Amino acid sequence: MIKNKKLLIDIIVGARPNFIKVAPIFKIYKKDKKIKKKIKFRLIHTGQHYDHDMSEIIFKQLKIPKPHVNFNIGSGSHAQQCSKIMLKYEETLIQKKSDYCIVVGDVNSTLACSITAKKLNVKVIHIEAGLRSNDMTMPEEINRIVTDSISDIFFTTSRHAVNNLMKEGVKKKNIYFVGNIMIDSLMNSVDFIKKPETFKKLKLENEKYILLTLHRPDNVDNIKKLKKLILNLPSEDKLKIVFPVHPRTKRSLKNIETHFKFINFINPLSYFEFSYFLKKCLIVITDSGGVTEEATVYSKPCITLRNNTERPETVIDGTNILVGNHYKKISNFINKAYKGKWKRSKIPEMWDGKTATRILKILYNFQ
Ligand code: UD1
């Protein structure tokens, strides 16, 4: 009798949202002897995000195992980041080829490793496949389309994503609608979310502050635009603004001379801290996709500073409203939230905290 071969599956992470998306897989894997017998994971950190606040702290909080290797590629242009990652991952695969490569989301590490794996005939599995903003000016949209065009297995967060893939000719048998793995992390963290010191220091009161997050190049790299946005935020004492600043945004803010006294600029928050700030705010203003999903699950009013979204369910079922560059609308929306007149949200299908379980069940049956 031929003994079943143990599968070697690479899991690629590079940037902050990736860490949150893979943590639930390890949480279940660690406890499941049956799966451990069948599958060995090799966690690969590309080092795209490297600051303590952006990487290490999330690994610690979400108990993600130490990566097998860290490529430490750091910052750079898109081509620099992708090419460095590709060279390093190719070396890793040549030393020991894996059976599958799991990539998550839409960051440069996702794109670079999916191409490298595919060229070495390693099957590519994409978690969060099929999201489309239809906006090719977004680097993430290019990453999503290229990754999906060469992936073998597609795990999706929604039926919209399934439809997008099918429209592009992906065979139904390779698509698995498993739900949103980011929500697994959110639900797994409930017991760890405590009032952070920063919250106390800023003397914040529940539902009496605005949470602001910005990191998309389109919003933060253009100084004039960034300044215009900030000037359109309310500047009243009764409603504080808390702004955990992403390193990319920090660079641009340095070039804005005006002082914005009404905004509390703080360092990036850890995953648990951010969850607390989000849960207790009046409204969140953001350009992050992941935050719109979390706001929907927390039933928090959410304004997105983009004209489109690859996550339509956050608008259709959830609490999200797209404002784009129409900054003048922001104060009306804040008033609406203040008066408790925000639309009600429904939690999208299969955003139930069990996505990682479904994924591992499917992987278990792979050869
Ligand atoms: C990346 C992803 C984006 C994701 C975001 C989450 C791509 C194309 N973009 O954007 O999809 O939503 O991560 O945060 O992959 N920096 C630091 N320390 C760090 C990381 C970055 O100082 O640990 C600074 C560097 O100056 C760097 C800049 O932030 O140049 C941008 O980082 P980068 O990884 O290029 O992209 P993000 O804007 O973080």
Short mmCIF file of C-alpha atoms and ligand atoms in Angstrom, two decimals:
data_model
loop_
_atom_site.label_atom_id
_atom_site.label_comp_id
_atom_site.label_asym_id
_atom_site.label_seq_id
_atom_site.Cartn_x
_atom_site.Cartn_y
_atom_site.Cartn_z
CA MET A 1 0.00 0.00 0.00
CA ILE A 2 1.34 3.46 -0.89
CA LYS A 3 1.39 5.71 2.15
CA ASN A 4 -0.38 9.04 1.52
CA LYS A 5 2.19 11.77 0.97
CA LYS A 6 2.09 14.76 3.34
CA LEU A 7 1.29 17.94 1.42
CA LEU A 8 3.66 20.88 1.73
CA ILE A 9 1.69 24.11 1.42
CA ASP A 10 3.33 27.54 1.43
CA ILE A 11 1.39 30.41 2.97
CA ILE A 12 2.61 33.81 1.83
CA VAL A 13 2.26 36.95 3.93
CA GLY A 14 3.76 40.38 3.39
CA ALA A 15 1.59 43.22 4.58
CA ARG A 16 -0.51 43.93 7.65
CA PRO A 17 -3.89 42.74 6.32
CA ASN A 18 -2.32 39.45 5.19
CA PHE A 19 -1.33 38.55 8.75
CA ILE A 20 -4.91 39.02 9.95
CA LYS A 21 -6.17 36.81 7.11
CA VAL A 22 -3.89 33.82 7.77
CA ALA A 23 -4.06 33.76 11.58
CA PRO A 24 -7.35 31.79 11.73
CA ILE A 25 -5.86 29.01 9.59
CA PHE A 26 -3.02 28.45 12.09
CA LYS A 27 -5.40 28.68 15.05
CA ILE A 28 -7.32 25.65 13.80
CA TYR A 29 -4.36 23.82 12.32
CA LYS A 30 -2.46 23.84 15.65
CA LYS A 31 -5.25 21.89 17.35
CA ASP A 32 -6.17 19.46 14.61
CA LYS A 33 -4.04 16.32 14.65
CA LYS A 34 -5.76 14.87 11.59
CA ILE A 35 -4.94 17.88 9.41
CA LYS A 36 -1.40 18.06 10.82
CA LYS A 37 -0.80 14.50 9.67
CA LYS A 38 -1.86 15.38 6.15
CA ILE A 39 -0.59 18.94 5.66
CA LYS A 40 2.58 20.81 6.56
CA PHE A 41 2.46 24.58 6.23
CA ARG A 42 5.51 26.66 5.42
CA LEU A 43 4.83 30.27 6.41
CA ILE A 44 6.73 32.76 4.29
CA HIS A 45 6.99 36.45 5.26
CA THR A 46 8.20 38.64 2.42
CA GLY A 47 8.97 41.56 4.75
CA GLN A 48 6.90 44.04 2.71
CA HIS A 49 5.73 45.41 6.06
CA TYR A 50 8.48 45.37 8.65
CA ASP A 51 7.81 47.96 11.38
CA HIS A 52 7.03 46.51 14.81
CA ASP A 53 3.63 48.24 14.71
CA MET A 54 2.82 46.88 11.26
CA SER A 55 4.02 43.31 11.61
CA GLU A 56 5.52 41.84 14.80
CA ILE A 57 2.77 42.98 17.13
CA ILE A 58 0.07 41.39 14.98
CA PHE A 59 2.01 38.11 14.89
CA LYS A 60 2.15 38.18 18.68
CA GLN A 61 -1.47 39.10 19.29
CA LEU A 62 -2.90 36.63 16.79
CA LYS A 63 -0.42 33.89 17.79
CA ILE A 64 0.80 33.41 14.25
CA PRO A 65 3.78 31.02 14.21
CA LYS A 66 7.25 32.33 13.48
CA PRO A 67 7.74 32.34 9.70
CA HIS A 68 9.92 29.66 8.16
CA VAL A 69 11.75 32.50 6.43
CA ASN A 70 11.55 36.31 6.16
CA PHE A 71 12.75 37.79 2.87
CA ASN A 72 13.08 41.24 4.48
CA ILE A 73 12.47 42.97 1.17
CA GLY A 74 11.27 46.20 2.81
CA SER A 75 9.98 49.26 1.01
CA GLY A 76 10.50 50.22 -2.60
CA SER A 77 8.70 50.82 -5.87
CA HIS A 78 6.25 48.19 -7.05
CA ALA A 79 8.78 46.72 -9.47
CA GLN A 80 11.51 46.70 -6.80
CA GLN A 81 9.28 44.99 -4.24
CA CYS A 82 7.90 42.42 -6.68
CA SER A 83 11.22 41.55 -8.28
CA LYS A 84 13.00 41.12 -4.93
CA ILE A 85 10.20 38.90 -3.65
CA MET A 86 10.19 36.83 -6.84
CA LEU A 87 13.93 36.17 -6.68
CA LYS A 88 13.80 35.15 -3.03
CA TYR A 89 10.71 32.97 -3.38
CA GLU A 90 12.15 31.28 -6.44
CA GLU A 91 15.26 30.37 -4.41
CA THR A 92 13.05 28.96 -1.64
CA LEU A 93 11.05 26.86 -4.08
CA ILE A 94 14.16 25.60 -5.83
CA GLN A 95 15.61 24.49 -2.48
CA LYS A 96 12.37 22.74 -1.60
CA LYS A 97 9.39 22.78 -3.87
CA SER A 98 5.97 22.94 -2.25
CA ASP A 99 2.80 21.30 -3.56
CA TYR A 100 0.64 24.39 -3.25
CA CYS A 101 1.16 28.08 -2.62
CA ILE A 102 -1.54 30.00 -0.75
CA VAL A 103 -1.63 33.73 -1.39
CA VAL A 104 -4.10 36.09 0.28
CA GLY A 105 -5.60 39.43 -0.67
CA ASP A 106 -4.17 41.81 -3.21
CA VAL A 107 -0.80 43.17 -2.10
CA ASN A 108 2.46 43.08 -4.05
CA SER A 109 3.57 39.94 -2.17
CA THR A 110 0.42 38.18 -3.41
CA LEU A 111 1.17 39.02 -7.03
CA ALA A 112 4.90 38.26 -6.87
CA CYS A 113 4.57 34.86 -5.19
CA SER A 114 1.66 33.67 -7.30
CA ILE A 115 3.66 34.29 -10.48
CA THR A 116 6.80 32.67 -9.07
CA ALA A 117 4.93 29.59 -7.85
CA LYS A 118 3.00 29.13 -11.06
CA LYS A 119 6.16 29.31 -13.20
CA LEU A 120 7.63 26.47 -11.15
CA ASN A 121 4.44 24.44 -11.56
CA VAL A 122 3.33 24.89 -7.97
CA LYS A 123 -0.45 25.15 -7.78
CA VAL A 124 -1.71 28.54 -6.61
CA ILE A 125 -4.57 28.95 -4.14
CA HIS A 126 -5.96 32.46 -3.77
CA ILE A 127 -7.82 33.40 -0.61
CA GLU A 128 -10.09 36.43 -1.18
CA ALA A 129 -10.22 35.75 -4.91
CA GLY A 130 -12.58 37.44 -7.34
CA LEU A 131 -12.78 40.91 -5.78
CA ARG A 132 -12.99 43.56 -8.49
CA SER A 133 -13.14 47.34 -8.18
CA ASN A 134 -12.89 47.67 -11.97
CA ASP A 135 -10.46 50.49 -11.33
CA MET A 136 -7.17 49.72 -13.01
CA THR A 137 -5.51 52.79 -11.49
CA MET A 138 -5.40 50.88 -8.18
CA PRO A 139 -2.27 48.72 -7.81
CA GLU A 140 -4.38 46.24 -5.86
CA GLU A 141 -6.77 45.73 -8.80
CA ILE A 142 -3.86 44.80 -11.04
CA ASN A 143 -2.59 42.41 -8.36
CA ARG A 144 -6.04 40.80 -8.04
CA ILE A 145 -6.57 40.33 -11.77
CA VAL A 146 -3.11 38.92 -12.46
CA THR A 147 -3.24 36.61 -9.42
CA ASP A 148 -6.68 35.28 -10.33
CA SER A 149 -5.67 34.81 -13.96
CA ILE A 150 -3.06 32.21 -12.92
CA SER A 151 -4.59 30.72 -9.76
CA ASP A 152 -5.82 27.13 -9.66
CA ILE A 153 -8.09 27.27 -6.63
CA PHE A 154 -10.24 30.23 -5.62
CA PHE A 155 -11.62 30.86 -2.13
CA THR A 156 -14.12 33.71 -2.13
CA THR A 157 -15.70 35.97 0.48
CA SER A 158 -18.96 36.55 -1.39
CA ARG A 159 -21.23 35.49 -4.24
CA HIS A 160 -20.28 38.73 -6.06
CA ALA A 161 -16.72 37.46 -6.18
CA VAL A 162 -17.87 34.05 -7.45
CA ASN A 163 -19.78 35.76 -10.26
CA ASN A 164 -16.79 37.93 -11.18
CA LEU A 165 -14.60 34.86 -11.53
CA MET A 166 -17.16 32.97 -13.58
CA LYS A 167 -17.56 35.96 -15.91
CA GLU A 168 -13.80 35.77 -16.44
CA GLY A 169 -14.04 32.11 -17.40
CA VAL A 170 -12.96 30.39 -14.18
CA LYS A 171 -14.46 26.90 -13.89
CA LYS A 172 -17.09 26.60 -11.16
CA LYS A 173 -15.49 23.45 -9.76
CA ASN A 174 -12.38 25.44 -8.78
CA ILE A 175 -14.29 28.15 -6.91
CA TYR A 176 -15.20 27.70 -3.25
CA PHE A 177 -17.42 30.28 -1.57
CA VAL A 178 -16.07 29.95 1.97
CA GLY A 179 -16.82 33.37 3.52
CA ASN A 180 -14.62 36.08 4.94
CA ILE A 181 -11.58 34.88 6.85
CA MET A 182 -10.86 38.37 8.22
CA ILE A 183 -14.09 38.06 10.20
CA ASP A 184 -12.76 34.84 11.77
CA SER A 185 -9.93 36.91 13.26
CA LEU A 186 -12.40 39.52 14.45
CA MET A 187 -14.56 36.91 16.17
CA ASN A 188 -11.55 35.03 17.59
CA SER A 189 -10.36 38.25 19.23
CA VAL A 190 -13.50 39.21 21.12
CA ASP A 191 -12.09 38.13 24.51
CA PHE A 192 -8.85 40.02 24.01
CA ILE A 193 -10.26 43.39 23.07
CA LYS A 194 -9.76 45.63 26.10
CA LYS A 195 -9.76 49.40 26.50
CA PRO A 196 -6.30 50.49 25.31
CA GLU A 197 -4.10 52.95 27.22
CA THR A 198 -4.20 55.35 24.24
CA PHE A 199 -7.99 55.44 24.48
CA LYS A 200 -7.76 56.47 28.13
CA LYS A 201 -4.98 58.98 27.47
CA LEU A 202 -7.01 60.69 24.75
CA LYS A 203 -9.97 60.88 27.17
CA LEU A 204 -12.32 59.45 24.60
CA GLU A 205 -15.94 58.67 25.25
CA ASN A 206 -17.89 55.93 23.50
CA GLU A 207 -19.51 57.06 20.25
CA LYS A 208 -18.15 60.59 20.67
CA TYR A 209 -15.22 60.43 18.30
CA ILE A 210 -14.48 59.80 14.66
CA LEU A 211 -11.94 57.15 13.69
CA LEU A 212 -9.95 58.01 10.57
CA THR A 213 -7.65 55.71 8.57
CA LEU A 214 -5.95 56.60 5.29
CA HIS A 215 -3.24 54.83 3.36
CA ARG A 216 -4.17 54.53 -0.33
CA PRO A 217 -1.66 56.27 -2.59
CA ASP A 218 -4.54 58.01 -4.37
CA ASN A 219 -5.57 59.71 -1.11
CA VAL A 220 -2.29 60.25 0.69
CA ASP A 221 0.45 60.71 -1.90
CA ASN A 222 -1.15 63.85 -3.30
CA ILE A 223 -0.46 66.46 -0.61
CA LYS A 224 -3.01 68.98 -1.91
CA LYS A 225 -5.75 66.37 -1.89
CA LEU A 226 -4.82 65.13 1.56
CA LYS A 227 -4.91 68.66 2.92
CA LYS A 228 -8.28 69.35 1.31
CA LEU A 229 -9.68 66.21 2.86
CA ILE A 230 -8.43 67.07 6.33
CA LEU A 231 -9.80 70.59 6.04
CA ASN A 232 -13.24 69.14 5.33
CA LEU A 233 -13.33 67.16 8.54
CA PRO A 234 -15.35 68.63 11.40
CA SER A 235 -13.35 70.82 13.75
CA GLU A 236 -15.50 70.97 16.83
CA ASP A 237 -14.61 70.11 20.38
CA LYS A 238 -17.57 67.79 20.93
CA LEU A 239 -16.37 65.33 18.30
CA LYS A 240 -12.73 64.33 18.49
CA ILE A 241 -10.96 62.74 15.55
CA VAL A 242 -8.56 59.88 16.14
CA PHE A 243 -6.16 59.20 13.30
CA PRO A 244 -3.78 56.22 13.60
CA VAL A 245 -1.26 57.15 10.93
CA HIS A 246 0.02 54.53 8.47
CA PRO A 247 3.76 55.02 7.68
CA ARG A 248 2.97 55.92 4.08
CA THR A 249 0.59 58.67 5.25
CA LYS A 250 3.11 59.89 7.83
CA ARG A 251 5.49 60.73 5.01
CA SER A 252 2.91 62.98 3.33
CA LEU A 253 1.68 64.59 6.54
CA LYS A 254 5.21 65.82 7.17
CA ASN A 255 4.79 68.03 4.11
CA ILE A 256 1.61 69.66 5.32
CA GLU A 257 2.58 72.66 7.36
CA THR A 258 -0.75 73.58 8.88
CA HIS A 259 -1.42 72.24 12.35
CA PHE A 260 -4.66 70.39 12.77
CA LYS A 261 -5.32 70.84 16.46
CA PHE A 262 -8.62 68.99 16.43
CA ILE A 263 -7.07 65.76 15.13
CA ASN A 264 -5.31 63.29 17.43
CA PHE A 265 -2.55 61.80 15.30
CA ILE A 266 -1.38 58.54 16.82
CA ASN A 267 0.95 55.71 15.81
CA PRO A 268 -0.51 52.68 14.00
CA LEU A 269 -2.58 50.68 16.46
CA SER A 270 -2.20 46.99 17.16
CA TYR A 271 -4.96 44.70 15.90
CA PHE A 272 -6.73 44.43 19.28
CA GLU A 273 -6.41 48.15 19.96
CA PHE A 274 -7.79 49.07 16.56
CA SER A 275 -10.74 46.73 17.04
CA TYR A 276 -11.58 48.52 20.29
CA PHE A 277 -11.35 51.96 18.68
CA LEU A 278 -13.58 50.79 15.84
CA LYS A 279 -16.15 49.17 18.08
CA LYS A 280 -16.56 52.30 20.20
CA CYS A 281 -16.38 55.11 17.64
CA LEU A 282 -19.35 57.09 16.33
CA ILE A 283 -18.27 56.64 12.74
CA VAL A 284 -15.20 55.48 10.84
CA ILE A 285 -13.84 57.35 7.82
CA THR A 286 -11.49 55.18 5.81
CA ASP A 287 -10.01 54.16 2.48
CA SER A 288 -9.23 50.60 3.57
CA GLY A 289 -11.24 47.67 2.25
CA GLY A 290 -10.74 45.53 5.34
CA VAL A 291 -12.00 48.26 7.67
CA THR A 292 -15.27 48.54 5.69
CA GLU A 293 -15.81 44.81 6.28
CA GLU A 294 -15.09 45.06 9.99
CA ALA A 295 -17.37 48.13 10.31
CA THR A 296 -20.17 46.16 8.67
CA VAL A 297 -19.81 43.35 11.17
CA TYR A 298 -19.71 45.80 14.10
CA SER A 299 -22.70 47.72 12.63
CA LYS A 300 -20.63 50.91 12.68
CA PRO A 301 -21.40 53.77 10.30
CA CYS A 302 -18.61 53.87 7.72
CA ILE A 303 -17.65 56.45 5.10
CA THR A 304 -15.26 55.29 2.39
CA LEU A 305 -13.13 57.88 0.66
CA ARG A 306 -13.17 56.07 -2.65
CA ASN A 307 -15.44 56.16 -5.70
CA ASN A 308 -15.65 52.38 -5.94
CA THR A 309 -15.27 49.26 -3.88
CA GLU A 310 -14.30 45.69 -4.62
CA ARG A 311 -16.45 44.73 -1.63
CA PRO A 312 -19.99 45.66 -2.75
CA GLU A 313 -21.62 43.70 0.07
CA THR A 314 -20.33 46.29 2.56
CA VAL A 315 -22.50 48.86 0.75
CA ILE A 316 -25.46 46.64 -0.21
CA ASP A 317 -25.80 44.73 3.09
CA GLY A 318 -23.46 46.68 5.33
CA THR A 319 -22.91 50.11 6.84
CA ASN A 320 -20.57 51.46 4.18
CA ILE A 321 -21.20 54.58 2.06
CA LEU A 322 -18.90 55.63 -0.78
CA VAL A 323 -18.08 59.32 -0.73
CA GLY A 324 -15.12 59.41 -3.09
CA ASN A 325 -13.65 62.90 -3.38
CA HIS A 326 -16.89 64.63 -2.45
CA TYR A 327 -15.48 65.73 0.88
CA LYS A 328 -18.19 68.33 1.41
CA LYS A 329 -20.67 65.49 1.97
CA ILE A 330 -18.72 64.21 4.97
CA SER A 331 -20.22 66.54 7.58
CA ASN A 332 -23.81 65.68 6.53
CA PHE A 333 -23.05 62.00 6.93
CA ILE A 334 -21.47 62.56 10.32
CA ASN A 335 -24.63 64.38 11.43
CA LYS A 336 -26.68 61.45 10.26
CA ALA A 337 -24.60 59.07 12.37
CA TYR A 338 -24.81 61.47 15.31
CA LYS A 339 -28.61 61.43 15.12
CA GLY A 340 -28.62 57.63 14.93
CA LYS A 341 -30.07 57.71 11.43
CA TRP A 342 -27.54 55.44 9.71
CA LYS A 343 -28.77 52.56 7.56
CA ARG A 344 -29.05 49.23 9.35
CA SER A 345 -26.57 46.55 8.43
CA LYS A 346 -26.96 42.88 7.76
CA ILE A 347 -23.97 40.58 8.19
CA PRO A 348 -23.09 39.19 4.75
CA GLU A 349 -23.55 35.50 4.05
CA MET A 350 -20.91 33.25 5.60
CA TRP A 351 -19.11 36.02 7.46
CA ASP A 352 -19.61 33.84 10.49
CA GLY A 353 -16.13 33.18 11.88
CA LYS A 354 -15.94 29.68 10.37
CA THR A 355 -14.16 30.41 7.11
CA ALA A 356 -10.81 28.92 8.15
CA THR A 357 -12.54 25.68 9.18
CA ARG A 358 -14.14 25.46 5.74
CA ILE A 359 -10.84 26.19 4.00
CA LEU A 360 -8.94 23.54 5.96
CA LYS A 361 -11.64 20.97 5.27
CA ILE A 362 -11.24 21.59 1.55
CA LEU A 363 -7.42 21.54 1.70
CA TYR A 364 -7.57 18.26 3.62
CA ASN A 365 -9.13 16.57 0.62
CA PHE A 366 -6.46 17.79 -1.80
CA GLN A 367 -3.89 15.36 -3.18
C1 UD1 B 1 0.22 47.88 1.14
C2 UD1 B 1 -0.62 47.26 0.02
C3 UD1 B 1 -2.08 47.66 0.19
C4 UD1 B 1 -2.56 47.33 1.58
C5 UD1 B 1 -1.64 48.00 2.60
C6 UD1 B 1 -2.03 47.71 4.02
C7 UD1 B 1 0.47 46.92 -2.14
C8 UD1 B 1 0.57 47.42 -3.52
N1 UD1 B 1 -0.20 47.70 -1.29
O1 UD1 B 1 0.19 49.28 0.97
O2 UD1 B 1 -2.86 46.95 -0.74
O3 UD1 B 1 -3.88 47.78 1.73
O4 UD1 B 1 -0.31 47.52 2.39
O5 UD1 B 1 -1.29 48.51 4.90
O6 UD1 B 1 0.97 45.87 -1.84
N2 UD1 B 1 6.35 51.56 5.52
C9 UD1 B 1 7.00 51.63 6.71
N3 UD1 B 1 6.99 50.53 7.52
C10 UD1 B 1 6.36 49.37 7.18
C11 UD1 B 1 5.71 49.32 5.95
C12 UD1 B 1 5.69 50.40 5.13
O7 UD1 B 1 7.58 52.63 7.07
O8 UD1 B 1 6.39 48.40 7.96
C13 UD1 B 1 6.29 52.76 4.67
C14 UD1 B 1 7.39 52.86 3.68
O9 UD1 B 1 7.75 54.20 3.58
C15 UD1 B 1 6.73 52.42 2.38
C16 UD1 B 1 5.31 52.88 2.56
O10 UD1 B 1 5.07 52.79 3.97
O11 UD1 B 1 7.37 52.97 1.29
C17 UD1 B 1 4.30 52.09 1.83
O12 UD1 B 1 4.42 50.70 2.11
P1 UD1 B 1 4.08 49.61 0.97
O13 UD1 B 1 4.30 48.25 1.48
O14 UD1 B 1 4.74 50.01 -0.30
O15 UD1 B 1 2.55 49.82 0.67
P2 UD1 B 1 1.31 50.22 1.61
O16 UD1 B 1 0.94 51.61 1.30
O17 UD1 B 1 1.54 49.84 3.02
#
